[in-house]
PDB file of C-alpha atoms in Angstrom:
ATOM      1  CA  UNK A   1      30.297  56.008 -70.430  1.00 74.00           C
ATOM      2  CA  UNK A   2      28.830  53.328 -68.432  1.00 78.00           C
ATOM      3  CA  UNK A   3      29.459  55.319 -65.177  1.00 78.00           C
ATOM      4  CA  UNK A   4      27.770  58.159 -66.578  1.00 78.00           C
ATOM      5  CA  UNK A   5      24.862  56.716 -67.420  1.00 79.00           C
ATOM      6  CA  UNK A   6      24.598  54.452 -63.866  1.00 71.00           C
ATOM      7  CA  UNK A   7      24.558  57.796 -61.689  1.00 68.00           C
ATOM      8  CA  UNK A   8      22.201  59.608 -64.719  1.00 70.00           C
ATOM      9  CA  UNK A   9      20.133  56.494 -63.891  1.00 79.00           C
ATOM     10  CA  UNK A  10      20.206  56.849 -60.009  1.00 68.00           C
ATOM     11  CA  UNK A  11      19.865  60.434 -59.951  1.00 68.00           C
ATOM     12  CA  UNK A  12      16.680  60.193 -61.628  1.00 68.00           C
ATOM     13  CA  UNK A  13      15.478  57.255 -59.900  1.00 72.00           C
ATOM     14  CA  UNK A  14      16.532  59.670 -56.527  1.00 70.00           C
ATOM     15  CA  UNK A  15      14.525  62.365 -57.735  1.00 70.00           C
ATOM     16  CA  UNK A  16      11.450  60.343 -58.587  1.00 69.00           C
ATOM     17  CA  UNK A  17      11.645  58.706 -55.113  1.00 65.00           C
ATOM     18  CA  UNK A  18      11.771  62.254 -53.351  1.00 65.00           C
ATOM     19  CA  UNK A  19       9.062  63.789 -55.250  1.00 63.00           C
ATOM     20  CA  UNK A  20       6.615  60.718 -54.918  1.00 61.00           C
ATOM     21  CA  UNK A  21       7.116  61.234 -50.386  1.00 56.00           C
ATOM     22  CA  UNK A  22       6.642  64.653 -50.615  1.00 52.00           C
ATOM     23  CA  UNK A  23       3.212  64.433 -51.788  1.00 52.00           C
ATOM     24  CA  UNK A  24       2.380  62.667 -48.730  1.00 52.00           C
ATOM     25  CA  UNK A  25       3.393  65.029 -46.138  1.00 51.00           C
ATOM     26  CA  UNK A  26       0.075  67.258 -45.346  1.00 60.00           C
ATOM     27  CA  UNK A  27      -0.309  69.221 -42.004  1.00 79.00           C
ATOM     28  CA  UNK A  28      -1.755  67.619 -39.207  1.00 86.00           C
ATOM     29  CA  UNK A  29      -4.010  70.496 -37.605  1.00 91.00           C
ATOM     30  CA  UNK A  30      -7.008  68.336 -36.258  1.00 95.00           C
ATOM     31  CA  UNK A  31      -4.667  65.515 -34.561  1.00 93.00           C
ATOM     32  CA  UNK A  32      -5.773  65.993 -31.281  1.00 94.00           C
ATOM     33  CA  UNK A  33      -9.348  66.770 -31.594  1.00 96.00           C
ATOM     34  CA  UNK A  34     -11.775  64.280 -30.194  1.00 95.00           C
ATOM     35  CA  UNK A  35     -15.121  66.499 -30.381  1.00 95.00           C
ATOM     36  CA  UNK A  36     -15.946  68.663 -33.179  1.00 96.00           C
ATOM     37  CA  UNK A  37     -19.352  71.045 -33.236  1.00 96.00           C
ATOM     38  CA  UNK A  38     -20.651  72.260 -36.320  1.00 97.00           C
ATOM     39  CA  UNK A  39     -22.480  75.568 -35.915  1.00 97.00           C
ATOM     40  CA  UNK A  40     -25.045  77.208 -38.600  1.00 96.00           C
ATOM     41  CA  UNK A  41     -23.473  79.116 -41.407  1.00 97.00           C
ATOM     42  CA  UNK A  42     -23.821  82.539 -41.862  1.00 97.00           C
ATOM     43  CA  UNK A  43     -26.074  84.062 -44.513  1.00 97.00           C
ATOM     44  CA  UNK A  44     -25.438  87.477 -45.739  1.00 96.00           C
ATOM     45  CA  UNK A  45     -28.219  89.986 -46.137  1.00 94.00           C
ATOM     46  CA  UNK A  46     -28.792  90.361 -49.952  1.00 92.00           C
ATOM     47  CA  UNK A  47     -27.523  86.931 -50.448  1.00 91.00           C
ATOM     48  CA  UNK A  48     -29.868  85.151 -53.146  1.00 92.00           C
ATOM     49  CA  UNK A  49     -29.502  82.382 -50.476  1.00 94.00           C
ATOM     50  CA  UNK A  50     -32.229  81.730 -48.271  1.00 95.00           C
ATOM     51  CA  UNK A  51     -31.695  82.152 -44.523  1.00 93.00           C
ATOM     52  CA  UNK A  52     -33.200  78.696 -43.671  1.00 95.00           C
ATOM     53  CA  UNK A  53     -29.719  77.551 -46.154  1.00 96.00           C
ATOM     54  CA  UNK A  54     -27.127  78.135 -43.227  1.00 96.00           C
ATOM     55  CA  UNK A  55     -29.090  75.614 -40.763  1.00 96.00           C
ATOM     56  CA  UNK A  56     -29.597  72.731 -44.396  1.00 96.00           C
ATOM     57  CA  UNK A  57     -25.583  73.228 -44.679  1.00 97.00           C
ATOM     58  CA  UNK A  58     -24.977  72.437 -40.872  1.00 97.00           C
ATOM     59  CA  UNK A  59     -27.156  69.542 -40.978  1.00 97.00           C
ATOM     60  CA  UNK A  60     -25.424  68.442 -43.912  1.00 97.00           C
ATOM     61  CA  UNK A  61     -22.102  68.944 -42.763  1.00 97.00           C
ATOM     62  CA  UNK A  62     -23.320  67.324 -39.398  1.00 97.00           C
ATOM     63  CA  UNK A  63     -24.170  64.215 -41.681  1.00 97.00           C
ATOM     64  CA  UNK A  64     -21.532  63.789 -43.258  1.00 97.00           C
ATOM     65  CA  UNK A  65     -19.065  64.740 -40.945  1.00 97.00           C
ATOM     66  CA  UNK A  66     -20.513  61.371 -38.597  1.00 97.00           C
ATOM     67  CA  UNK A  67     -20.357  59.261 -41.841  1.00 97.00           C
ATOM     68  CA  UNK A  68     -17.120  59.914 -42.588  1.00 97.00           C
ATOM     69  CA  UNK A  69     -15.799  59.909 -38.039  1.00 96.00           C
ATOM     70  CA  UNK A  70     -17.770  56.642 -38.082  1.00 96.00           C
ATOM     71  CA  UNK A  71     -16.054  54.921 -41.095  1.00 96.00           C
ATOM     72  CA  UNK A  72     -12.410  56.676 -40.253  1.00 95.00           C
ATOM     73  CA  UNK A  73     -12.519  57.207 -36.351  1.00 94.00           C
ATOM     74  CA  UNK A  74     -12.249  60.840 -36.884  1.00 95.00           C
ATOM     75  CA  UNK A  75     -13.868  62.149 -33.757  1.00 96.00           C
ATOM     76  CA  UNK A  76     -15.338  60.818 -30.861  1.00 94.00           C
ATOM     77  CA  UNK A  77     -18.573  62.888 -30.747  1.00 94.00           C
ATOM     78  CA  UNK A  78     -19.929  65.206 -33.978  1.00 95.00           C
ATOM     79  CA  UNK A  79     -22.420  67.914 -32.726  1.00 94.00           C
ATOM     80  CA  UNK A  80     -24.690  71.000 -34.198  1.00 94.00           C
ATOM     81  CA  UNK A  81     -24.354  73.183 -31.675  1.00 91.00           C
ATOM     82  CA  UNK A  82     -27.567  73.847 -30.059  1.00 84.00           C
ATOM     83  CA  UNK A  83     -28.486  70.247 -30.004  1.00 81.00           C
ATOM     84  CA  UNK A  84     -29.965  69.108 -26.606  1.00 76.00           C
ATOM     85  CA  UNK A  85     -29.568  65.201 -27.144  1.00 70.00           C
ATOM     86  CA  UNK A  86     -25.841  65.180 -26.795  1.00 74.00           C
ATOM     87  CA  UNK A  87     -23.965  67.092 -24.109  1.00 80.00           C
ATOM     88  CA  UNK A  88     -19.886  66.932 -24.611  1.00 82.00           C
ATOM     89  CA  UNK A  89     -17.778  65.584 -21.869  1.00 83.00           C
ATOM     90  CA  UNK A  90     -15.332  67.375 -19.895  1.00 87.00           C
ATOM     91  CA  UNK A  91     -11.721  67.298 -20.740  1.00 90.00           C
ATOM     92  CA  UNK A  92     -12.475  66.700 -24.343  1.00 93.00           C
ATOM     93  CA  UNK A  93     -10.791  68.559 -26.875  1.00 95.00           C
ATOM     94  CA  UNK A  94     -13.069  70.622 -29.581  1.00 95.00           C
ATOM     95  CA  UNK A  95     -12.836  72.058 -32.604  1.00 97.00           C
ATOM     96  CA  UNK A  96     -15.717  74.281 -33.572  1.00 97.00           C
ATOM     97  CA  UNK A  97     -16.760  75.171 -37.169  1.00 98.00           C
ATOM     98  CA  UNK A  98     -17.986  78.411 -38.357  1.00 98.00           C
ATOM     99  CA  UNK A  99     -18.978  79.291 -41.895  1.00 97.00           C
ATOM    100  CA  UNK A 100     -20.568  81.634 -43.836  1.00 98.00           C
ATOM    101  CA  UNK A 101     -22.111  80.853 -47.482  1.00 97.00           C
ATOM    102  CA  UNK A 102     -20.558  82.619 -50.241  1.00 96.00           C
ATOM    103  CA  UNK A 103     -22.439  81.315 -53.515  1.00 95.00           C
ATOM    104  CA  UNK A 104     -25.929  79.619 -53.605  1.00 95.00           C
ATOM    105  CA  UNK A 105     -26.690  79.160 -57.552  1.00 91.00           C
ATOM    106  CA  UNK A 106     -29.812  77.802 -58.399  1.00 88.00           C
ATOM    107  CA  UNK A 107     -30.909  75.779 -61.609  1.00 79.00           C
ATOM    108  CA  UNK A 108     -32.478  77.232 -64.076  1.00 69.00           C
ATOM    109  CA  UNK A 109     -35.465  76.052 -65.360  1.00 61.00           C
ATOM    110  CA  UNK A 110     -34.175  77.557 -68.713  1.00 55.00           C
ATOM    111  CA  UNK A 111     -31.451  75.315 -68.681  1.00 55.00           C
ATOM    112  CA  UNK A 112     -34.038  72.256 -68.232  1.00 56.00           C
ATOM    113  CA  UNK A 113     -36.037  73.072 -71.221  1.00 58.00           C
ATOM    114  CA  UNK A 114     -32.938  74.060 -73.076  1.00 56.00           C
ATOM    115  CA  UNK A 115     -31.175  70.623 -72.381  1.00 54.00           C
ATOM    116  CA  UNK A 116     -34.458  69.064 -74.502  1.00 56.00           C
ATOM    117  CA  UNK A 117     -33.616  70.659 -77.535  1.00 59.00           C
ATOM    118  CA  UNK A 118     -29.645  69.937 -77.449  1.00 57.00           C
ATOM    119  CA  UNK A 119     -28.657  66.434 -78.632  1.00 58.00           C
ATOM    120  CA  UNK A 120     -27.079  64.881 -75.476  1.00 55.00           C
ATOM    121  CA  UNK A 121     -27.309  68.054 -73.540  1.00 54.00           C
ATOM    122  CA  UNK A 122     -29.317  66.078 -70.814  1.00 55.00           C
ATOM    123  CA  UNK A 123     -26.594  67.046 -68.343  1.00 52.00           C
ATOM    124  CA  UNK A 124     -25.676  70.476 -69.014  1.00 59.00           C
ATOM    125  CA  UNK A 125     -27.533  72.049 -66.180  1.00 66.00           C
ATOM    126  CA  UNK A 126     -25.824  73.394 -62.956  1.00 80.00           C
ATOM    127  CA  UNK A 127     -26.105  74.727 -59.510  1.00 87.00           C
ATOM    128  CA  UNK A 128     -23.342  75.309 -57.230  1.00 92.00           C
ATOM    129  CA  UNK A 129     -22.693  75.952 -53.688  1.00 96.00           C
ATOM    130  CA  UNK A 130     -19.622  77.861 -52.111  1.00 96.00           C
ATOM    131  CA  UNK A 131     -19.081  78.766 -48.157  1.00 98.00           C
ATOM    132  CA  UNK A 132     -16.385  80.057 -46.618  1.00 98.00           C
ATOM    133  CA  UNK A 133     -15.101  77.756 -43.224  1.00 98.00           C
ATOM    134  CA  UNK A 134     -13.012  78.694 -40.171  1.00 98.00           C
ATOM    135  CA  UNK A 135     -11.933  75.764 -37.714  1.00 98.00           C
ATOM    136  CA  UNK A 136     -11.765  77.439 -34.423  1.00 98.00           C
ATOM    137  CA  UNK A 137     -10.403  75.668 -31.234  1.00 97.00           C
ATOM    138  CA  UNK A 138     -12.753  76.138 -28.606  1.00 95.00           C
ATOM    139  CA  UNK A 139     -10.528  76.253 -25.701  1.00 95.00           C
ATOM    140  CA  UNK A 140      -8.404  79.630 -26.932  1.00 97.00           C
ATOM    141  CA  UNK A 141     -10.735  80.861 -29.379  1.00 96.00           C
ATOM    142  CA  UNK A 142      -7.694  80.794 -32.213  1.00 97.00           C
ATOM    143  CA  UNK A 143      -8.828  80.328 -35.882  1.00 97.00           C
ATOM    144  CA  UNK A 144      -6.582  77.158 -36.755  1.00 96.00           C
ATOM    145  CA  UNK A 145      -7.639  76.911 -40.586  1.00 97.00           C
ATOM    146  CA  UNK A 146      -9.564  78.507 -43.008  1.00 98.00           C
ATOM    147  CA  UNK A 147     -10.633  77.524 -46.438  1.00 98.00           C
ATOM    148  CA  UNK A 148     -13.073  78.144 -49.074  1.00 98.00           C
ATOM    149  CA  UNK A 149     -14.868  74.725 -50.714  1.00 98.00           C
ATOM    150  CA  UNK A 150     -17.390  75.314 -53.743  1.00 96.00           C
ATOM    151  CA  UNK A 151     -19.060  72.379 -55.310  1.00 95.00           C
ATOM    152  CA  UNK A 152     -21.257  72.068 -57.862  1.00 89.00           C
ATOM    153  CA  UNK A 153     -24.079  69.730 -59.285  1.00 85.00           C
ATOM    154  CA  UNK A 154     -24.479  68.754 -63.007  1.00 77.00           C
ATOM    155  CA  UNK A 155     -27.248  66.784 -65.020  1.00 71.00           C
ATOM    156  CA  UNK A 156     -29.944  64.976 -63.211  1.00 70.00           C
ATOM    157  CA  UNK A 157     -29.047  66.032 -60.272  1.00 73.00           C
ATOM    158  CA  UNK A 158     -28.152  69.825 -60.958  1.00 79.00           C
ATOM    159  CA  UNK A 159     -29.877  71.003 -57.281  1.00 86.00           C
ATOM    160  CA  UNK A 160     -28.504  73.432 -54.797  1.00 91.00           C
ATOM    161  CA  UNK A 161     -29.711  70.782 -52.309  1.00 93.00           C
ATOM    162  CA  UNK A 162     -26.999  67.928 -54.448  1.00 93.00           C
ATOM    163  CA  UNK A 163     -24.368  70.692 -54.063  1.00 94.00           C
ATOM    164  CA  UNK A 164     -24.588  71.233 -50.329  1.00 96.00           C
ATOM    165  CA  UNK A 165     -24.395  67.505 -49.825  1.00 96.00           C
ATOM    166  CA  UNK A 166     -21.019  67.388 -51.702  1.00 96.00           C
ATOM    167  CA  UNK A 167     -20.156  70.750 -50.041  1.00 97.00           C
ATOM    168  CA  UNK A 168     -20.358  68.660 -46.776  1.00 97.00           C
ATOM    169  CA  UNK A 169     -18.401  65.487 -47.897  1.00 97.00           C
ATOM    170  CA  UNK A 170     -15.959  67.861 -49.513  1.00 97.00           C
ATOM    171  CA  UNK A 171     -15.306  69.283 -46.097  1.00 98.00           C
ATOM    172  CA  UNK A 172     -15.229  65.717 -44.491  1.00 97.00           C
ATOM    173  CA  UNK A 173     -12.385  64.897 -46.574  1.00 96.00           C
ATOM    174  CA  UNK A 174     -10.933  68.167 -45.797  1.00 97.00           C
ATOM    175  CA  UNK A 175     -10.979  66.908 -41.960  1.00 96.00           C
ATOM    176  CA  UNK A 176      -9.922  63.506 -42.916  1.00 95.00           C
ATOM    177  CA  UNK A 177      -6.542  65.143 -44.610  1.00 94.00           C
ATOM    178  CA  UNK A 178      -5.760  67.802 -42.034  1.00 94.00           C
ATOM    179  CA  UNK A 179      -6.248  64.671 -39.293  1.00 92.00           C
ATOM    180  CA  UNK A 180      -4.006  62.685 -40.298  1.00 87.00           C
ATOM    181  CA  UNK A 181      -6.025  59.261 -41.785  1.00 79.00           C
TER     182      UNK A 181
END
């Protein structure tokens, strides 16, 4: 009985053990990328996004994108492409970022008066934000990844503008898994 119970025991203890590393094991796609360039997302025509919102999501991503290389030693150089102040060297490897924004969901100012009127219902107002991303590698033109990231923004800070911001951090910790840190 005692047996039984000492390899019930260790089989369980096994099977913990192997399910708690196998969380750990992501793909490493951007390993060997030392420049990445961000370019401006795509708007669709009829898109209740504004065109000027592919060029804000860029710059955002651009932003956050250098926080998070600085911090985490992510890249060597993050660009917008188009920028003049920063050439890339030669022999560097880069990945290249397209996009193209799938939901732009403003506040409503219905929802702000609303939220007046509702006990606590300060921070029921939302916006959101959704773009579709390819990572393309420069040097064969090959999409490497693709994925979809919507955020959103709730109570005092329920902008489109709030949502972008953690559309771009959301994609900097997308990086930050697929490197490898």
């Amino acid at each position: 009985m005692k047996m039984k119970r000492y390899l019930l025991t260790l089989a369980v203890m096994a099977f913990v053990l192997g399910m708690m590393n196998s969380g750990g094991s992501a793909e490493v796609l951007f390993k060997d990328y030392d420049v990445v360039v961000v370019e401006n997302l795509n708007v669709p025509t009829g898109s209740p996004a504004p065109e000027s919102s592919g060029l804000q999501m860029a710059e955002k991503a651009v932003y956050q994108l250098s926080r998070y290389s600085e911090k985490y030693k992510l890249f060597d150089m993050v660009v917008k492409e188009g920028s003049k102040s920063k050439e890339v060297p030669a022999g560097k490897k880069v990945l290249i970022i397209k996009g193209e924004v799938k939901e732009y969901t403003r506040e409503s100012v219905g929802r702000r008066i609303g939220r007046s009127f509702i006990p606590g219902g300060e921070f029921t107002g939302t916006a959101a934000f959704a773009a579709h991303y390819q990572f393309v590698d420069k040097e064969s033109g090959k999409v490497i990844y693709e994925t979809d990231l919507r955020t959103g923004a709730t109570g005092r800070n329920d902008t489109v503008e709030y949502a972008m911001d953690r559309n771009g951090e959301a994609l900097a910790k997308l990086i930050m898994k697929y490197k490898g840190k």
